[in-house]
Amino acid sequence: MRIYKAVIFDMDGVILDTESICRRTWYIAGEKHHIPDDAVEKGFRTTIGCNKNDTKLKLLELYGADFPADMFMRETSEAFHKIEAKEGIPLMRGVLEALGYLKQNNYRIALASSTRRVVVEQQLKTAGVLQYFETLTTGDCVIHSKPDPEIYMLACRSLSLLSTDCVAVEDSPNGIRSAYAAGMKCIMVPDQVQPDDEIKKMLWKQCETLSDLTLLL
């Protein structure tokens, strides 16, 4: 008997290979603001999975209360769109195989992304996978993004399911913390950051690519 009814995915770094692009944009903006590379890397890793509001708070915390956080975020966004327009955003490995398998086996599929809804819809549509997702819960739906559990609690609610009925698929520590705090089983497919001992204790499973989901569910 199957235990879980739905799989809720993060988007950035799980469905779409956006995190590697984001990392490039942080270094582009960081150079303009004369931020040392190690501080840029710490900021990028700390804010993976956060929405705009929480990213701003973390920027001010890391780089000082007088840091031009809004300008920095605008510069990273502009750099991202330039790269996206020139190179496109590839799918992560195993996405189509995993989504096709879940759909074929009657799992409900949803999304919980800290990115704004208009961007989520556009990027998933361009990638050709929007139709797989029954609901989209996005960063502009919540006050606090990951690691706060709010976004995953809302995503489960959007399917009228309990969190214990749903599996979360994440690539970042903040995402795992969010889903775990919401009471979900967590599968991590690491992208830019590997799990430390704290995160490993929260994982149900760790996978190399999304195609591994066909062996787990």
mmCIF file of C-alpha atoms in Angstrom:
data_model
loop_
_atom_site.group_PDB
_atom_site.id
_atom_site.type_symbol
_atom_site.label_atom_id
_atom_site.label_comp_id
_atom_site.label_asym_id
_atom_site.label_seq_id
_atom_site.Cartn_x
_atom_site.Cartn_y
_atom_site.Cartn_z
ATOM 1 C CA MET A 1 0.000 0.000 0.000
ATOM 2 C CA ARG A 2 1.381 3.394 -1.004
ATOM 3 C CA ILE A 3 1.934 5.745 1.932
ATOM 4 C CA TYR A 4 2.325 9.113 0.208
ATOM 5 C CA LYS A 5 -0.202 10.856 -2.007
ATOM 6 C CA ALA A 6 1.737 13.856 -3.306
ATOM 7 C CA VAL A 7 5.211 15.100 -4.111
ATOM 8 C CA ILE A 8 5.930 18.801 -3.642
ATOM 9 C CA PHE A 9 8.985 20.138 -5.437
ATOM 10 C CA ASP A 10 11.148 23.165 -4.974
ATOM 11 C CA MET A 11 11.899 24.782 -8.352
ATOM 12 C CA ASP A 12 15.304 26.482 -8.289
ATOM 13 C CA GLY A 13 18.064 23.903 -8.290
ATOM 14 C CA VAL A 14 15.569 21.026 -8.334
ATOM 15 C CA ILE A 15 13.449 21.456 -11.474
ATOM 16 C CA LEU A 16 15.434 24.224 -13.168
ATOM 17 C CA ASP A 17 19.188 24.793 -13.158
ATOM 18 C CA THR A 18 18.823 28.356 -11.901
ATOM 19 C CA GLU A 19 21.044 28.219 -8.827
ATOM 20 C CA SER A 20 24.238 28.012 -10.847
ATOM 21 C CA ILE A 21 23.132 31.129 -12.726
ATOM 22 C CA CYS A 22 22.232 32.884 -9.468
ATOM 23 C CA ARG A 23 25.674 32.137 -8.120
ATOM 24 C CA ARG A 24 27.248 33.824 -11.149
ATOM 25 C CA THR A 25 25.073 36.903 -10.660
ATOM 26 C CA TRP A 26 26.126 37.228 -7.016
ATOM 27 C CA TYR A 27 29.754 37.426 -8.052
ATOM 28 C CA ILE A 28 28.932 39.955 -10.770
ATOM 29 C CA ALA A 29 27.122 42.213 -8.287
ATOM 30 C CA GLY A 30 29.614 41.477 -5.527
ATOM 31 C CA GLU A 31 32.462 42.775 -7.659
ATOM 32 C CA LYS A 32 30.607 46.059 -8.212
ATOM 33 C CA HIS A 33 30.218 46.480 -4.454
ATOM 34 C CA HIS A 34 33.783 45.356 -3.664
ATOM 35 C CA ILE A 35 32.603 42.393 -1.600
ATOM 36 C CA PRO A 36 35.326 39.758 -1.078
ATOM 37 C CA ASP A 37 34.676 36.452 -2.815
ATOM 38 C CA ASP A 38 34.383 34.509 0.441
ATOM 39 C CA ALA A 39 31.727 36.944 1.687
ATOM 40 C CA VAL A 40 29.880 36.693 -1.631
ATOM 41 C CA GLU A 41 29.901 32.906 -1.384
ATOM 42 C CA LYS A 42 28.633 32.983 2.199
ATOM 43 C CA GLY A 43 25.815 35.334 1.249
ATOM 44 C CA PHE A 44 24.787 33.239 -1.729
ATOM 45 C CA ARG A 45 24.759 29.983 0.240
ATOM 46 C CA THR A 46 22.911 31.545 3.179
ATOM 47 C CA THR A 47 20.086 32.898 1.035
ATOM 48 C CA ILE A 48 19.421 29.885 -1.204
ATOM 49 C CA GLY A 49 15.700 29.177 -0.925
ATOM 50 C CA CYS A 50 14.800 32.583 0.533
ATOM 51 C CA ASN A 51 12.313 35.007 -0.958
ATOM 52 C CA LYS A 52 13.077 38.662 -1.665
ATOM 53 C CA ASN A 53 12.146 39.978 1.781
ATOM 54 C CA ASP A 54 14.208 37.454 3.717
ATOM 55 C CA THR A 55 17.127 37.787 1.299
ATOM 56 C CA LYS A 56 17.201 41.514 1.997
ATOM 57 C CA LEU A 57 17.252 40.929 5.756
ATOM 58 C CA LYS A 58 20.131 38.467 5.423
ATOM 59 C CA LEU A 59 22.082 40.877 3.201
ATOM 60 C CA LEU A 60 21.806 43.601 5.820
ATOM 61 C CA GLU A 61 22.792 41.151 8.535
ATOM 62 C CA LEU A 62 25.830 39.901 6.617
ATOM 63 C CA TYR A 63 27.095 43.098 4.976
ATOM 64 C CA GLY A 64 25.945 45.794 7.374
ATOM 65 C CA ALA A 65 22.867 47.900 8.087
ATOM 66 C CA ASP A 66 23.899 50.520 5.508
ATOM 67 C CA PHE A 67 24.450 48.003 2.699
ATOM 68 C CA PRO A 68 22.394 48.882 -0.453
ATOM 69 C CA ALA A 69 20.506 45.584 -0.430
ATOM 70 C CA ASP A 70 17.772 46.674 -2.838
ATOM 71 C CA MET A 71 20.355 47.806 -5.365
ATOM 72 C CA PHE A 72 22.311 44.570 -4.988
ATOM 73 C CA MET A 73 19.214 42.434 -5.549
ATOM 74 C CA ARG A 74 18.221 44.542 -8.554
ATOM 75 C CA GLU A 75 21.692 44.069 -10.041
ATOM 76 C CA THR A 76 21.625 40.296 -9.543
ATOM 77 C CA SER A 77 18.156 40.168 -11.090
ATOM 78 C CA GLU A 78 19.260 42.168 -14.132
ATOM 79 C CA ALA A 79 22.314 39.961 -14.568
ATOM 80 C CA PHE A 80 20.140 36.845 -14.283
ATOM 81 C CA HIS A 81 17.757 38.021 -17.000
ATOM 82 C CA LYS A 82 20.661 38.793 -19.329
ATOM 83 C CA ILE A 83 22.084 35.306 -18.845
ATOM 84 C CA GLU A 84 18.629 33.733 -19.175
ATOM 85 C CA ALA A 85 17.957 35.606 -22.438
ATOM 86 C CA LYS A 86 21.326 34.596 -23.885
ATOM 87 C CA GLU A 87 21.681 31.024 -22.627
ATOM 88 C CA GLY A 88 18.238 29.893 -21.435
ATOM 89 C CA ILE A 89 17.598 27.871 -18.253
ATOM 90 C CA PRO A 90 18.189 24.137 -18.599
ATOM 91 C CA LEU A 91 16.237 21.479 -16.736
ATOM 92 C CA MET A 92 18.026 19.623 -13.979
ATOM 93 C CA ARG A 93 18.942 16.007 -14.701
ATOM 94 C CA GLY A 94 16.117 13.504 -14.455
ATOM 95 C CA VAL A 95 13.256 16.021 -14.299
ATOM 96 C CA LEU A 96 11.171 14.686 -17.178
ATOM 97 C CA GLU A 97 11.716 11.085 -16.134
ATOM 98 C CA ALA A 98 10.642 11.829 -12.540
ATOM 99 C CA LEU A 99 7.608 13.947 -13.421
ATOM 100 C CA GLY A 100 6.447 11.459 -16.036
ATOM 101 C CA TYR A 101 6.794 8.571 -13.588
ATOM 102 C CA LEU A 102 4.880 10.374 -10.835
ATOM 103 C CA LYS A 103 2.083 11.401 -13.182
ATOM 104 C CA GLN A 104 1.819 7.876 -14.607
ATOM 105 C CA ASN A 105 1.574 6.454 -11.092
ATOM 106 C CA ASN A 106 -1.126 8.918 -10.017
ATOM 107 C CA TYR A 107 0.894 10.957 -7.549
ATOM 108 C CA ARG A 108 -0.309 14.517 -7.147
ATOM 109 C CA ILE A 109 2.436 16.999 -8.004
ATOM 110 C CA ALA A 110 2.816 20.515 -6.623
ATOM 111 C CA LEU A 111 5.442 23.232 -6.307
ATOM 112 C CA ALA A 112 6.714 25.252 -3.330
ATOM 113 C CA SER A 113 9.138 27.895 -4.579
ATOM 114 C CA SER A 114 10.396 31.080 -2.951
ATOM 115 C CA THR A 115 10.435 32.723 -6.381
ATOM 116 C CA ARG A 116 7.574 35.063 -7.363
ATOM 117 C CA ARG A 117 4.590 33.418 -9.061
ATOM 118 C CA VAL A 118 4.847 35.349 -12.327
ATOM 119 C CA VAL A 119 8.455 34.228 -12.717
ATOM 120 C CA VAL A 120 7.677 30.635 -11.696
ATOM 121 C CA GLU A 121 4.872 30.334 -14.251
ATOM 122 C CA GLN A 122 6.955 31.858 -17.036
ATOM 123 C CA GLN A 123 10.045 29.748 -16.376
ATOM 124 C CA LEU A 124 8.164 26.461 -15.986
ATOM 125 C CA LYS A 125 6.143 27.175 -19.139
ATOM 126 C CA THR A 126 9.272 27.980 -21.124
ATOM 127 C CA ALA A 127 10.868 24.763 -19.850
ATOM 128 C CA GLY A 128 7.795 22.800 -20.944
ATOM 129 C CA VAL A 129 6.874 21.371 -17.538
ATOM 130 C CA LEU A 130 4.214 23.733 -16.135
ATOM 131 C CA GLN A 131 1.419 21.298 -16.989
ATOM 132 C CA TYR A 132 2.717 18.708 -14.530
ATOM 133 C CA PHE A 133 1.988 20.854 -11.458
ATOM 134 C CA GLU A 134 -1.466 20.848 -9.902
ATOM 135 C CA THR A 135 -0.742 23.845 -7.657
ATOM 136 C CA LEU A 136 1.970 26.485 -7.337
ATOM 137 C CA THR A 137 2.784 28.002 -3.952
ATOM 138 C CA THR A 138 5.260 30.838 -4.406
ATOM 139 C CA GLY A 139 7.336 33.352 -2.478
ATOM 140 C CA ASP A 140 4.771 36.130 -2.837
ATOM 141 C CA CYS A 141 2.188 33.944 -1.045
ATOM 142 C CA VAL A 142 4.064 33.968 2.258
ATOM 143 C CA ILE A 143 5.456 36.449 4.755
ATOM 144 C CA HIS A 144 8.560 34.417 5.565
ATOM 145 C CA SER A 145 10.118 32.011 3.114
ATOM 146 C CA LYS A 146 12.251 28.954 3.724
ATOM 147 C CA PRO A 147 13.493 27.891 6.283
ATOM 148 C CA ASP A 148 10.144 28.938 7.780
ATOM 149 C CA PRO A 149 7.626 26.088 7.232
ATOM 150 C CA GLU A 150 4.853 28.414 6.026
ATOM 151 C CA ILE A 151 5.321 27.797 2.299
ATOM 152 C CA TYR A 152 5.187 24.006 2.624
ATOM 153 C CA MET A 153 2.219 24.138 4.959
ATOM 154 C CA LEU A 154 0.390 26.245 2.364
ATOM 155 C CA ALA A 155 1.452 23.905 -0.436
ATOM 156 C CA CYS A 156 0.017 20.896 1.407
ATOM 157 C CA ARG A 157 -3.142 22.859 2.137
ATOM 158 C CA SER A 158 -3.477 23.748 -1.553
ATOM 159 C CA LEU A 159 -3.871 20.024 -2.229
ATOM 160 C CA SER A 160 -6.194 19.549 0.765
ATOM 161 C CA LEU A 161 -3.688 17.064 2.184
ATOM 162 C CA LEU A 162 -1.907 16.650 5.495
ATOM 163 C CA SER A 163 1.826 17.255 5.526
ATOM 164 C CA THR A 164 2.296 13.584 6.446
ATOM 165 C CA ASP A 165 0.684 12.660 3.112
ATOM 166 C CA CYS A 166 3.300 14.593 1.146
ATOM 167 C CA VAL A 167 6.983 14.245 0.272
ATOM 168 C CA ALA A 168 9.145 17.326 -0.289
ATOM 169 C CA VAL A 169 11.982 17.366 -2.822
ATOM 170 C CA GLU A 170 14.624 19.995 -2.125
ATOM 171 C CA ASP A 171 18.202 20.913 -2.996
ATOM 172 C CA SER A 172 19.064 23.392 -0.238
ATOM 173 C CA PRO A 173 19.447 23.308 3.551
ATOM 174 C CA ASN A 174 16.889 26.108 3.936
ATOM 175 C CA GLY A 175 14.389 24.128 1.887
ATOM 176 C CA ILE A 176 14.941 20.968 3.910
ATOM 177 C CA ARG A 177 14.531 22.892 7.172
ATOM 178 C CA SER A 178 11.254 24.338 5.874
ATOM 179 C CA ALA A 179 9.757 21.028 4.769
ATOM 180 C CA TYR A 180 10.966 19.178 7.860
ATOM 181 C CA ALA A 181 9.440 21.807 10.154
ATOM 182 C CA ALA A 182 6.173 21.414 8.240
ATOM 183 C CA GLY A 183 6.157 17.731 9.162
ATOM 184 C CA MET A 184 7.012 16.285 5.755
ATOM 185 C CA LYS A 185 9.296 13.500 4.626
ATOM 186 C CA CYS A 186 12.270 15.156 2.928
ATOM 187 C CA ILE A 187 14.224 14.029 -0.104
ATOM 188 C CA MET A 188 17.332 16.062 -0.887
ATOM 189 C CA VAL A 189 18.902 16.253 -4.321
ATOM 190 C CA PRO A 190 21.906 18.491 -3.542
ATOM 191 C CA ASP A 191 22.894 21.136 -6.062
ATOM 192 C CA GLN A 192 25.098 24.004 -4.849
ATOM 193 C CA VAL A 193 25.320 22.921 -1.204
ATOM 194 C CA GLN A 194 25.866 19.471 0.289
ATOM 195 C CA PRO A 195 24.014 18.521 3.501
ATOM 196 C CA ASP A 196 25.885 18.817 6.782
ATOM 197 C CA ASP A 197 25.234 16.638 9.826
ATOM 198 C CA GLU A 198 22.307 18.823 10.937
ATOM 199 C CA ILE A 199 20.542 18.484 7.583
ATOM 200 C CA LYS A 200 21.302 14.781 7.171
ATOM 201 C CA LYS A 201 19.275 14.069 10.318
ATOM 202 C CA MET A 202 16.242 15.685 8.664
ATOM 203 C CA LEU A 203 16.424 13.640 5.464
ATOM 204 C CA TRP A 204 14.327 10.655 4.585
ATOM 205 C CA LYS A 205 16.435 10.029 1.500
ATOM 206 C CA GLN A 206 19.241 11.691 -0.457
ATOM 207 C CA CYS A 207 19.423 11.298 -4.234
ATOM 208 C CA GLU A 208 21.972 12.096 -6.886
ATOM 209 C CA THR A 209 19.382 13.062 -9.508
ATOM 210 C CA LEU A 210 15.591 13.310 -9.726
ATOM 211 C CA SER A 211 15.452 10.094 -11.752
ATOM 212 C CA ASP A 212 16.186 8.280 -8.463
ATOM 213 C CA LEU A 213 12.622 9.124 -7.385
ATOM 214 C CA THR A 214 11.409 6.331 -9.629
ATOM 215 C CA LEU A 215 13.144 3.884 -7.282
ATOM 216 C CA LEU A 216 11.811 5.440 -4.071
ATOM 217 C CA LEU A 217 8.134 6.167 -4.734
#
